[in-house]
Amino acid sequence: MNVELQINNNLAANARFVSWAPSPCRIRVTDPSGVFLPVVNLQITAASAASAGAVVFRRNATGAFSNSLSVPVPMSGASVPFFVAGRFGRPSVNPGDVRIEARNGASLVGSVQVTVRVRKNANLLTPGERNRFVSALAQLNNQGAGRFTDFRDMHTSVSSPEAHGAPGFLPWHRAYILDLERELQAIDPSVSLPYWRFDQPAPNLFTRDFLGVSDALGTVGFGPNNPLQFWRTDGVQGINRRPFFSTATAPPGLRSEAQTLALGNPALGNLYRLFRSMEGNPHGSAHTSFGGSLSSIPTAARDPLFFLLHCNVDRLWAKWQRQGLRFDPAQPASYDSNPASRIGHNLPDTMWPWNGITGGVRPPTAPGGPMAASSLVSAPGPQPRVQSCLDYQGSVNPLSRMGFDYDDVQFA
Amino acid sequence: MATKSKAAKSPKPGKAGSAAKSSAPGASSAAASEAKQIDDRVAGLVESPLDACASDENLQAVLDILRNRNEPVEVRLAALQSLQAASFSVNAFESSRGDYTLALRQVAEDPNPELRQRVLGLLAREKDGFAQKKLLAGLKNPEKALVPPEKALQLLSYDVHAETYAAARAIVSNPPNAMARREALRLLAADATSAPMFEKILRDKDERAEIRQIAASALQALKPAKLQAHARELLLDTSEYEDIQATSLTAVTQFGDGAAIAADQELVKCVDRLSESGGSKVKQGARRFLSKYGFTTK
């Protein structure tokens, strides 16, 4: 007897990734030989090393998770659904370091290797995780001739009103970094975008093997094994980044995580509107704790650190959402939709550049085309709307799941 | 033309406004008290950048601090940082951008070198013609230089013009210091006519590793096939330095043609040997190469 396990309802190897939000899966018998009952009860479990990823199961879209699952599977070959999620606090360290097994009694009848892939603190990555990320990023840049050019061109002075100074600041950047992450995953599916936790020291991030070490002039140097030594944007080699703080410490003057998460006192009005003041501090302050590209809107996306900084901005939003269950676009506290806001910043609006709309109040070009597709999920779709970027875990509507999670933000 | 905000209506100055007001005459002259006052003002400016553009009054107060040469430089730098952070919130800042740019141009010739450098950096990143002219003039005539030549070259790289290449070539021919030469080379890494120079530098064992690394990166962009050929030769050269061999391995691993490499038995054998006998950086790079191209590592 043999069974087939589909992760994210997909047989493809690049769909075998899970996070804290439950992934829909299926099991079905592909070879019934040796079994003469119409239905057999199979036990689904997972095996992994103590330091590797771990997963949990549940039979339905809601309910408690458990370490194993007993599933009656018909011998007809019909599929039976179940759900898999990463066990919170146990992300994978290496690709495919968790094996999901199906057993008929003691006999192993099917298995599949999966990865618990979540966004992690860049300062705490293993050398392997770091090297895979850096290599994928360098390939995406491909010396300034690769797909990264589109990402660089999306974040300029001309396009800035699409992304800044209004409620859509957070959803726009959520879509932006997700688009980049999916392109990185097309190069290496094991990669996720790490975050720079800017309210804590990150000495392992500012090294020659990772995002480089700045000299007194602000020219960033890389080790000879680091492919980012070939980084190029706008036809210019290298990265300019001059920290105004010791990179063994955190930048001074930034709101701490606790202070940021405390933004949004219900007594003071719309919660999201208050939380959005984080666009100034810590977001803007993190940018301007450096001289060089990162400190100005038109050039910020030339520096790879930009994406790690914004990953942390998005993580803070995710944490803020989680603490007050502010995922539902229909709840006023979740967002600040306001007819006075410019187009692109209200819940039903499509967002530039993924919508391809140019001219008028939109920028004259729309680099990059639609949002990169995922083999795990269908959201937020090729032309994301503001409202499709709130329920990123699919906790309100499972179809809204965007396919990413943060190592320290539990499924709601 | 400078413009005034019509939208800002906040009647209460935030911390930025308070920071501006606390500079009023009559502040304590005691050193400790003065230092604390400076710290408080810096904190007020940096911690609430959006206050800088919460009202026209606040913004003008922060711009005044930035321009005022009698203010402590720490406070002026904090004012600049606050304005920069606020500028990320474009919609709120847009009506004040003219005043902001004007103030930056005024401060570009300030006596304080750090302030000058930061302001010129901000302007250069906005492709500001005023700043570009000043930077080029300084490269041509050091007496007019507002920043050292290496910084000027770095800032001019945000918007490269033919004139900039000419200035960079002049610096490479007659470098005032090693850092200026390095920055000139980085700038020329986008200039197709400089490819032969980079080939020469890459093969020159008397050049510093950092400079040869720049040459490798430049060649990979300008003449990728040439770099792959040179990288192969550098790997086969048993007298070559470890850093250069590691950079060569990174180039062939990251950008090499898989089919051509698989057919190159001499190169594969060489890398296999390096994975065992090279220095730690070379071993690491060699193992990545073998793994990427599907050869087993021992």
mmCIF file of N, CA and C in Angstrom, chain A residues 155-257:
data_model
loop_
_atom_site.group_PDB
_atom_site.id
_atom_site.type_symbol
_atom_site.label_atom_id
_atom_site.label_comp_id
_atom_site.label_asym_id
_atom_site.label_seq_id
_atom_site.Cartn_x
_atom_site.Cartn_y
_atom_site.Cartn_z
ATOM 1 N N HIS A 155 10.485 51.978 -5.715
ATOM 2 C CA HIS A 155 10.582 52.827 -4.524
ATOM 3 C C HIS A 155 11.421 54.055 -4.859
ATOM 4 N N THR A 156 10.757 55.088 -5.404
ATOM 5 C CA THR A 156 11.471 56.285 -5.836
ATOM 6 C C THR A 156 10.708 57.521 -5.358
ATOM 7 N N SER A 157 11.245 58.676 -5.660
ATOM 8 C CA SER A 157 10.546 59.917 -5.286
ATOM 9 C C SER A 157 9.191 60.004 -5.986
ATOM 10 N N VAL A 158 9.170 59.601 -7.255
ATOM 11 C CA VAL A 158 7.934 59.712 -8.035
ATOM 12 C C VAL A 158 6.849 58.798 -7.473
ATOM 13 N N SER A 159 7.239 57.605 -7.062
ATOM 14 C CA SER A 159 6.242 56.636 -6.584
ATOM 15 C C SER A 159 5.963 56.780 -5.097
ATOM 16 N N SER A 160 6.701 57.641 -4.443
ATOM 17 C CA SER A 160 6.611 57.720 -2.988
ATOM 18 C C SER A 160 5.196 57.938 -2.448
ATOM 19 N N PRO A 161 4.368 58.801 -3.062
ATOM 20 C CA PRO A 161 3.020 58.989 -2.502
ATOM 21 C C PRO A 161 2.161 57.722 -2.524
ATOM 22 N N GLU A 162 2.519 56.744 -3.343
ATOM 23 C CA GLU A 162 1.777 55.477 -3.338
ATOM 24 C C GLU A 162 2.026 54.700 -2.056
ATOM 25 N N ALA A 163 3.158 54.991 -1.432
ATOM 26 C CA ALA A 163 3.645 54.103 -0.370
ATOM 27 C C ALA A 163 3.878 54.788 0.968
ATOM 28 N N HIS A 164 3.834 56.103 0.995
ATOM 29 C CA HIS A 164 4.222 56.807 2.225
ATOM 30 C C HIS A 164 3.224 57.901 2.598
ATOM 31 N N GLY A 165 3.290 58.276 3.869
ATOM 32 C CA GLY A 165 2.574 59.463 4.329
ATOM 33 C C GLY A 165 1.070 59.320 4.358
ATOM 34 N N ALA A 166 0.544 58.126 4.300
ATOM 35 C CA ALA A 166 -0.898 57.888 4.281
ATOM 36 C C ALA A 166 -1.144 56.465 4.784
ATOM 37 N N PRO A 167 -2.423 56.094 5.014
ATOM 38 C CA PRO A 167 -2.687 54.797 5.658
ATOM 39 C C PRO A 167 -2.093 53.586 4.939
ATOM 40 N N GLY A 168 -1.940 53.684 3.615
ATOM 41 C CA GLY A 168 -1.441 52.528 2.871
ATOM 42 C C GLY A 168 0.036 52.243 3.065
ATOM 43 N N PHE A 169 0.714 53.054 3.859
ATOM 44 C CA PHE A 169 2.148 52.833 4.099
ATOM 45 C C PHE A 169 2.438 51.377 4.486
ATOM 46 N N LEU A 170 1.687 50.856 5.438
ATOM 47 C CA LEU A 170 1.972 49.492 5.917
ATOM 48 C C LEU A 170 1.530 48.411 4.923
ATOM 49 N N PRO A 171 0.300 48.443 4.387
ATOM 50 C CA PRO A 171 -0.059 47.415 3.394
ATOM 51 C C PRO A 171 0.815 47.445 2.143
ATOM 52 N N TRP A 172 1.158 48.645 1.681
ATOM 53 C CA TRP A 172 1.972 48.730 0.459
ATOM 54 C C TRP A 172 3.323 48.048 0.686
ATOM 55 N N HIS A 173 3.958 48.364 1.797
ATOM 56 C CA HIS A 173 5.270 47.764 2.051
ATOM 57 C C HIS A 173 5.143 46.272 2.361
ATOM 58 N N ARG A 174 4.007 45.839 2.907
ATOM 59 C CA ARG A 174 3.805 44.394 3.122
ATOM 60 C C ARG A 174 3.798 43.675 1.768
ATOM 61 N N ALA A 175 3.080 44.249 0.819
ATOM 62 C CA ALA A 175 3.035 43.637 -0.513
ATOM 63 C C ALA A 175 4.408 43.690 -1.188
ATOM 64 N N TYR A 176 5.078 44.800 -1.004
ATOM 65 C CA TYR A 176 6.384 45.023 -1.655
ATOM 66 C C TYR A 176 7.411 43.987 -1.198
ATOM 67 N N ILE A 177 7.536 43.802 0.109
ATOM 68 C CA ILE A 177 8.550 42.855 0.579
ATOM 69 C C ILE A 177 8.125 41.410 0.303
ATOM 70 N N LEU A 178 6.812 41.169 0.267
ATOM 71 C CA LEU A 178 6.348 39.817 -0.072
ATOM 72 C C LEU A 178 6.688 39.491 -1.526
ATOM 73 N N ASP A 179 6.504 40.462 -2.390
ATOM 74 C CA ASP A 179 6.833 40.283 -3.805
ATOM 75 C C ASP A 179 8.321 39.936 -3.948
ATOM 76 N N LEU A 180 9.160 40.688 -3.240
ATOM 77 C CA LEU A 180 10.600 40.415 -3.286
ATOM 78 C C LEU A 180 10.893 39.024 -2.722
ATOM 79 N N GLU A 181 10.269 38.697 -1.600
ATOM 80 C CA GLU A 181 10.527 37.395 -0.968
ATOM 81 C C GLU A 181 10.146 36.256 -1.907
ATOM 82 N N ARG A 182 9.032 36.401 -2.603
ATOM 83 C CA ARG A 182 8.610 35.343 -3.526
ATOM 84 C C ARG A 182 9.595 35.196 -4.684
ATOM 85 N N GLU A 183 10.169 36.303 -5.117
ATOM 86 C CA GLU A 183 11.186 36.213 -6.180
ATOM 87 C C GLU A 183 12.438 35.516 -5.655
ATOM 88 N N LEU A 184 12.786 35.793 -4.407
ATOM 89 C CA LEU A 184 13.935 35.095 -3.815
ATOM 90 C C LEU A 184 13.636 33.597 -3.720
ATOM 91 N N GLN A 185 12.394 33.269 -3.370
ATOM 92 C CA GLN A 185 12.015 31.860 -3.223
ATOM 93 C C GLN A 185 11.945 31.146 -4.562
ATOM 94 N N ALA A 186 11.742 31.907 -5.636
ATOM 95 C CA ALA A 186 11.793 31.292 -6.965
ATOM 96 C C ALA A 186 13.231 30.857 -7.273
ATOM 97 N N ILE A 187 14.199 31.536 -6.661
ATOM 98 C CA ILE A 187 15.607 31.162 -6.839
ATOM 99 C C ILE A 187 15.975 30.042 -5.868
ATOM 100 N N ASP A 188 15.575 30.199 -4.611
ATOM 101 C CA ASP A 188 15.847 29.190 -3.586
ATOM 102 C C ASP A 188 14.638 29.139 -2.651
ATOM 103 N N PRO A 189 13.794 28.105 -2.788
ATOM 104 C CA PRO A 189 12.549 28.070 -2.008
ATOM 105 C C PRO A 189 12.766 28.028 -0.497
ATOM 106 N N SER A 190 13.959 27.683 -0.056
ATOM 107 C CA SER A 190 14.176 27.589 1.393
ATOM 108 C C SER A 190 14.375 28.957 2.044
ATOM 109 N N VAL A 191 14.526 29.995 1.213
ATOM 110 C CA VAL A 191 14.852 31.326 1.739
ATOM 111 C C VAL A 191 13.596 32.060 2.204
ATOM 112 N N SER A 192 13.700 32.741 3.319
ATOM 113 C CA SER A 192 12.669 33.719 3.692
ATOM 114 C C SER A 192 13.388 35.026 4.014
ATOM 115 N N LEU A 193 12.646 36.106 3.958
ATOM 116 C CA LEU A 193 13.270 37.409 4.194
ATOM 117 C C LEU A 193 13.507 37.579 5.695
ATOM 118 N N PRO A 194 14.745 37.794 6.131
ATOM 119 C CA PRO A 194 14.962 38.025 7.560
ATOM 120 C C PRO A 194 14.667 39.478 7.926
ATOM 121 N N TYR A 195 14.482 39.736 9.216
ATOM 122 C CA TYR A 195 14.232 41.115 9.641
ATOM 123 C C TYR A 195 15.381 41.647 10.481
ATOM 124 N N TRP A 196 15.618 42.950 10.313
ATOM 125 C CA TRP A 196 16.604 43.644 11.165
ATOM 126 C C TRP A 196 15.837 44.247 12.331
ATOM 127 N N ARG A 197 15.991 43.646 13.496
ATOM 128 C CA ARG A 197 15.315 44.164 14.676
ATOM 129 C C ARG A 197 16.097 45.379 15.156
ATOM 130 N N PHE A 198 15.664 46.563 14.684
ATOM 131 C CA PHE A 198 16.485 47.765 14.866
ATOM 132 C C PHE A 198 16.454 48.324 16.276
ATOM 133 N N ASP A 199 15.648 47.761 17.155
ATOM 134 C CA ASP A 199 15.699 48.234 18.543
ATOM 135 C C ASP A 199 16.610 47.351 19.394
ATOM 136 N N GLN A 200 17.341 46.464 18.760
ATOM 137 C CA GLN A 200 18.295 45.613 19.467
ATOM 138 C C GLN A 200 19.624 45.604 18.703
ATOM 139 N N PRO A 201 20.735 45.359 19.407
ATOM 140 C CA PRO A 201 22.003 45.229 18.672
ATOM 141 C C PRO A 201 21.927 44.071 17.676
ATOM 142 N N ALA A 202 22.568 44.256 16.529
ATOM 143 C CA ALA A 202 22.573 43.193 15.505
ATOM 144 C C ALA A 202 23.988 43.038 14.953
ATOM 145 N N PRO A 203 24.940 42.726 15.836
ATOM 146 C CA PRO A 203 26.336 42.662 15.368
ATOM 147 C C PRO A 203 26.576 41.597 14.308
ATOM 148 N N ASN A 204 25.747 40.539 14.282
ATOM 149 C CA ASN A 204 25.967 39.484 13.280
ATOM 150 C C ASN A 204 25.460 39.869 11.894
ATOM 151 N N LEU A 205 24.683 40.936 11.838
ATOM 152 C CA LEU A 205 24.156 41.387 10.553
ATOM 153 C C LEU A 205 25.183 42.245 9.817
ATOM 154 N N PHE A 206 25.858 43.107 10.597
ATOM 155 C CA PHE A 206 26.804 44.046 9.974
ATOM 156 C C PHE A 206 28.206 43.437 9.965
ATOM 157 N N THR A 207 28.340 42.334 9.249
ATOM 158 C CA THR A 207 29.632 41.660 9.106
ATOM 159 C C THR A 207 29.946 41.533 7.620
ATOM 160 N N ARG A 208 31.193 41.207 7.336
ATOM 161 C CA ARG A 208 31.601 41.083 5.924
ATOM 162 C C ARG A 208 30.959 39.876 5.241
ATOM 163 N N ASP A 209 30.492 38.916 6.040
ATOM 164 C CA ASP A 209 29.844 37.745 5.446
ATOM 165 C C ASP A 209 28.348 37.947 5.235
ATOM 166 N N PHE A 210 27.799 39.035 5.783
ATOM 167 C CA PHE A 210 26.345 39.216 5.670
ATOM 168 C C PHE A 210 26.072 40.518 4.905
ATOM 169 N N LEU A 211 25.644 41.580 5.585
ATOM 170 C CA LEU A 211 25.314 42.803 4.831
ATOM 171 C C LEU A 211 26.467 43.784 4.755
ATOM 172 N N GLY A 212 27.662 43.360 5.169
ATOM 173 C CA GLY A 212 28.849 44.155 4.956
ATOM 174 C C GLY A 212 29.194 45.078 6.110
ATOM 175 N N VAL A 213 30.438 45.558 6.059
ATOM 176 C CA VAL A 213 30.971 46.445 7.097
ATOM 177 C C VAL A 213 31.314 47.777 6.435
ATOM 178 N N SER A 214 30.826 48.854 7.017
ATOM 179 C CA SER A 214 31.064 50.184 6.446
ATOM 180 C C SER A 214 32.393 50.734 6.933
ATOM 181 N N ASP A 215 33.134 51.387 6.032
ATOM 182 C CA ASP A 215 34.329 52.095 6.490
ATOM 183 C C ASP A 215 33.951 53.539 6.838
ATOM 184 N N ALA A 216 34.957 54.343 7.183
ATOM 185 C CA ALA A 216 34.665 55.697 7.656
ATOM 186 C C ALA A 216 33.942 56.529 6.597
ATOM 187 N N LEU A 217 34.182 56.197 5.349
ATOM 188 C CA LEU A 217 33.560 56.944 4.253
ATOM 189 C C LEU A 217 32.117 56.499 4.000
ATOM 190 N N GLY A 218 31.791 55.308 4.516
ATOM 191 C CA GLY A 218 30.451 54.766 4.269
ATOM 192 C C GLY A 218 30.430 53.763 3.130
ATOM 193 N N THR A 219 31.582 53.429 2.597
ATOM 194 C CA THR A 219 31.649 52.391 1.572
ATOM 195 C C THR A 219 31.602 51.038 2.272
ATOM 196 N N VAL A 220 30.708 50.173 1.807
ATOM 197 C CA VAL A 220 30.497 48.890 2.475
ATOM 198 C C VAL A 220 31.416 47.840 1.862
ATOM 199 N N GLY A 221 32.158 47.148 2.733
ATOM 200 C CA GLY A 221 33.079 46.104 2.276
ATOM 201 C C GLY A 221 32.519 44.721 2.581
ATOM 202 N N PHE A 222 32.775 43.782 1.665
ATOM 203 C CA PHE A 222 32.290 42.411 1.820
ATOM 204 C C PHE A 222 33.458 41.438 1.795
ATOM 205 N N GLY A 223 33.274 40.285 2.426
ATOM 206 C CA GLY A 223 34.275 39.234 2.374
ATOM 207 C C GLY A 223 34.318 38.609 0.998
ATOM 208 N N PRO A 224 35.437 37.939 0.675
ATOM 209 C CA PRO A 224 35.590 37.383 -0.682
ATOM 210 C C PRO A 224 34.617 36.246 -0.992
ATOM 211 N N ASN A 225 34.021 35.653 0.033
ATOM 212 C CA ASN A 225 33.037 34.593 -0.218
ATOM 213 C C ASN A 225 31.619 35.132 -0.348
ATOM 214 N N ASN A 226 31.460 36.417 -0.117
ATOM 215 C CA ASN A 226 30.111 36.992 -0.112
ATOM 216 C C ASN A 226 29.742 37.487 -1.516
ATOM 217 N N PRO A 227 28.717 36.922 -2.128
ATOM 218 C CA PRO A 227 28.360 37.360 -3.489
ATOM 219 C C PRO A 227 27.845 38.791 -3.555
ATOM 220 N N LEU A 228 27.539 39.390 -2.392
ATOM 221 C CA LEU A 228 27.098 40.791 -2.426
ATOM 222 C C LEU A 228 28.242 41.733 -2.807
ATOM 223 N N GLN A 229 29.482 41.215 -2.874
ATOM 224 C CA GLN A 229 30.585 42.048 -3.368
ATOM 225 C C GLN A 229 30.328 42.447 -4.817
ATOM 226 N N PHE A 230 29.418 41.755 -5.505
ATOM 227 C CA PHE A 230 29.087 42.073 -6.899
ATOM 228 C C PHE A 230 27.819 42.918 -7.012
ATOM 229 N N TRP A 231 27.346 43.439 -5.892
ATOM 230 C CA TRP A 231 26.089 44.203 -5.875
ATOM 231 C C TRP A 231 26.203 45.456 -6.741
ATOM 232 N N ARG A 232 25.132 45.743 -7.462
ATOM 233 C CA ARG A 232 25.143 46.906 -8.355
ATOM 234 C C ARG A 232 23.711 47.394 -8.544
ATOM 235 N N THR A 233 23.516 48.695 -8.425
ATOM 236 C CA THR A 233 22.203 49.289 -8.704
ATOM 237 C C THR A 233 22.417 50.588 -9.457
ATOM 238 N N ASP A 234 21.483 50.924 -10.314
ATOM 239 C CA ASP A 234 21.562 52.156 -11.107
ATOM 240 C C ASP A 234 22.896 52.256 -11.844
ATOM 241 N N GLY A 235 23.457 51.125 -12.211
ATOM 242 C CA GLY A 235 24.722 51.117 -12.936
ATOM 243 C C GLY A 235 25.935 51.380 -12.069
ATOM 244 N N VAL A 236 25.742 51.510 -10.763
ATOM 245 C CA VAL A 236 26.859 51.855 -9.881
ATOM 246 C C VAL A 236 27.161 50.687 -8.952
ATOM 247 N N GLN A 237 28.461 50.416 -8.824
ATOM 248 C CA GLN A 237 28.906 49.298 -8.014
ATOM 249 C C GLN A 237 28.835 49.603 -6.519
ATOM 250 N N GLY A 238 28.455 48.614 -5.748
ATOM 251 C CA GLY A 238 28.599 48.695 -4.295
ATOM 252 C C GLY A 238 27.456 49.383 -3.568
ATOM 253 N N ILE A 239 27.660 49.537 -2.274
ATOM 254 C CA ILE A 239 26.640 50.098 -1.387
ATOM 255 C C ILE A 239 27.288 51.178 -0.516
ATOM 256 N N ASN A 240 26.573 52.291 -0.360
ATOM 257 C CA ASN A 240 27.016 53.352 0.544
ATOM 258 C C ASN A 240 26.102 53.357 1.757
ATOM 259 N N ARG A 241 26.707 53.170 2.915
ATOM 260 C CA ARG A 241 25.907 53.114 4.148
ATOM 261 C C ARG A 241 26.825 53.512 5.309
ATOM 262 N N ARG A 242 26.557 54.654 5.921
ATOM 263 C CA ARG A 242 27.429 55.118 7.014
ATOM 264 C C ARG A 242 26.614 55.169 8.300
ATOM 265 N N PRO A 243 26.784 54.190 9.171
ATOM 266 C CA PRO A 243 25.989 54.203 10.406
ATOM 267 C C PRO A 243 26.415 55.357 11.321
ATOM 268 N N PHE A 244 25.428 56.005 11.932
ATOM 269 C CA PHE A 244 25.708 57.061 12.901
ATOM 270 C C PHE A 244 25.718 56.485 14.315
ATOM 271 N N PHE A 245 25.878 55.175 14.428
ATOM 272 C CA PHE A 245 25.919 54.500 15.721
ATOM 273 C C PHE A 245 26.878 53.324 15.577
ATOM 274 N N SER A 246 27.315 52.796 16.700
ATOM 275 C CA SER A 246 28.149 51.597 16.647
ATOM 276 C C SER A 246 27.256 50.420 16.267
ATOM 277 N N THR A 247 27.654 49.660 15.238
ATOM 278 C CA THR A 247 26.804 48.543 14.803
ATOM 279 C C THR A 247 26.851 47.374 15.788
ATOM 280 N N ALA A 248 27.646 47.540 16.857
ATOM 281 C CA ALA A 248 27.576 46.544 17.942
ATOM 282 C C ALA A 248 26.394 46.852 18.860
ATOM 283 N N THR A 249 25.782 48.005 18.652
ATOM 284 C CA THR A 249 24.639 48.421 19.479
ATOM 285 C C THR A 249 23.445 48.693 18.561
ATOM 286 N N ALA A 250 22.337 49.090 19.170
ATOM 287 C CA ALA A 250 21.172 49.498 18.367
ATOM 288 C C ALA A 250 21.237 51.005 18.155
ATOM 289 N N PRO A 251 20.632 51.519 17.073
ATOM 290 C CA PRO A 251 20.607 52.974 16.880
ATOM 291 C C PRO A 251 19.889 53.642 18.061
ATOM 292 N N PRO A 252 20.398 54.775 18.512
ATOM 293 C CA PRO A 252 19.736 55.451 19.640
ATOM 294 C C PRO A 252 18.493 56.218 19.181
ATOM 295 N N GLY A 253 17.587 56.433 20.123
ATOM 296 C CA GLY A 253 16.454 57.325 19.858
ATOM 297 C C GLY A 253 15.276 56.676 19.168
ATOM 298 N N LEU A 254 15.385 55.385 18.854
ATOM 299 C CA LEU A 254 14.258 54.717 18.194
ATOM 300 C C LEU A 254 13.266 54.220 19.240
ATOM 301 N N ARG A 255 11.975 54.301 18.899
ATOM 302 C CA ARG A 255 10.975 53.702 19.782
ATOM 303 C C ARG A 255 11.268 52.213 19.923
ATOM 304 N N SER A 256 11.187 51.718 21.144
ATOM 305 C CA SER A 256 11.376 50.286 21.364
ATOM 306 C C SER A 256 10.165 49.537 20.806
ATOM 307 N N GLU A 257 10.302 48.230 20.766
ATOM 308 C CA GLU A 257 9.174 47.419 20.296
ATOM 309 C C GLU A 257 7.953 47.629 21.199
#
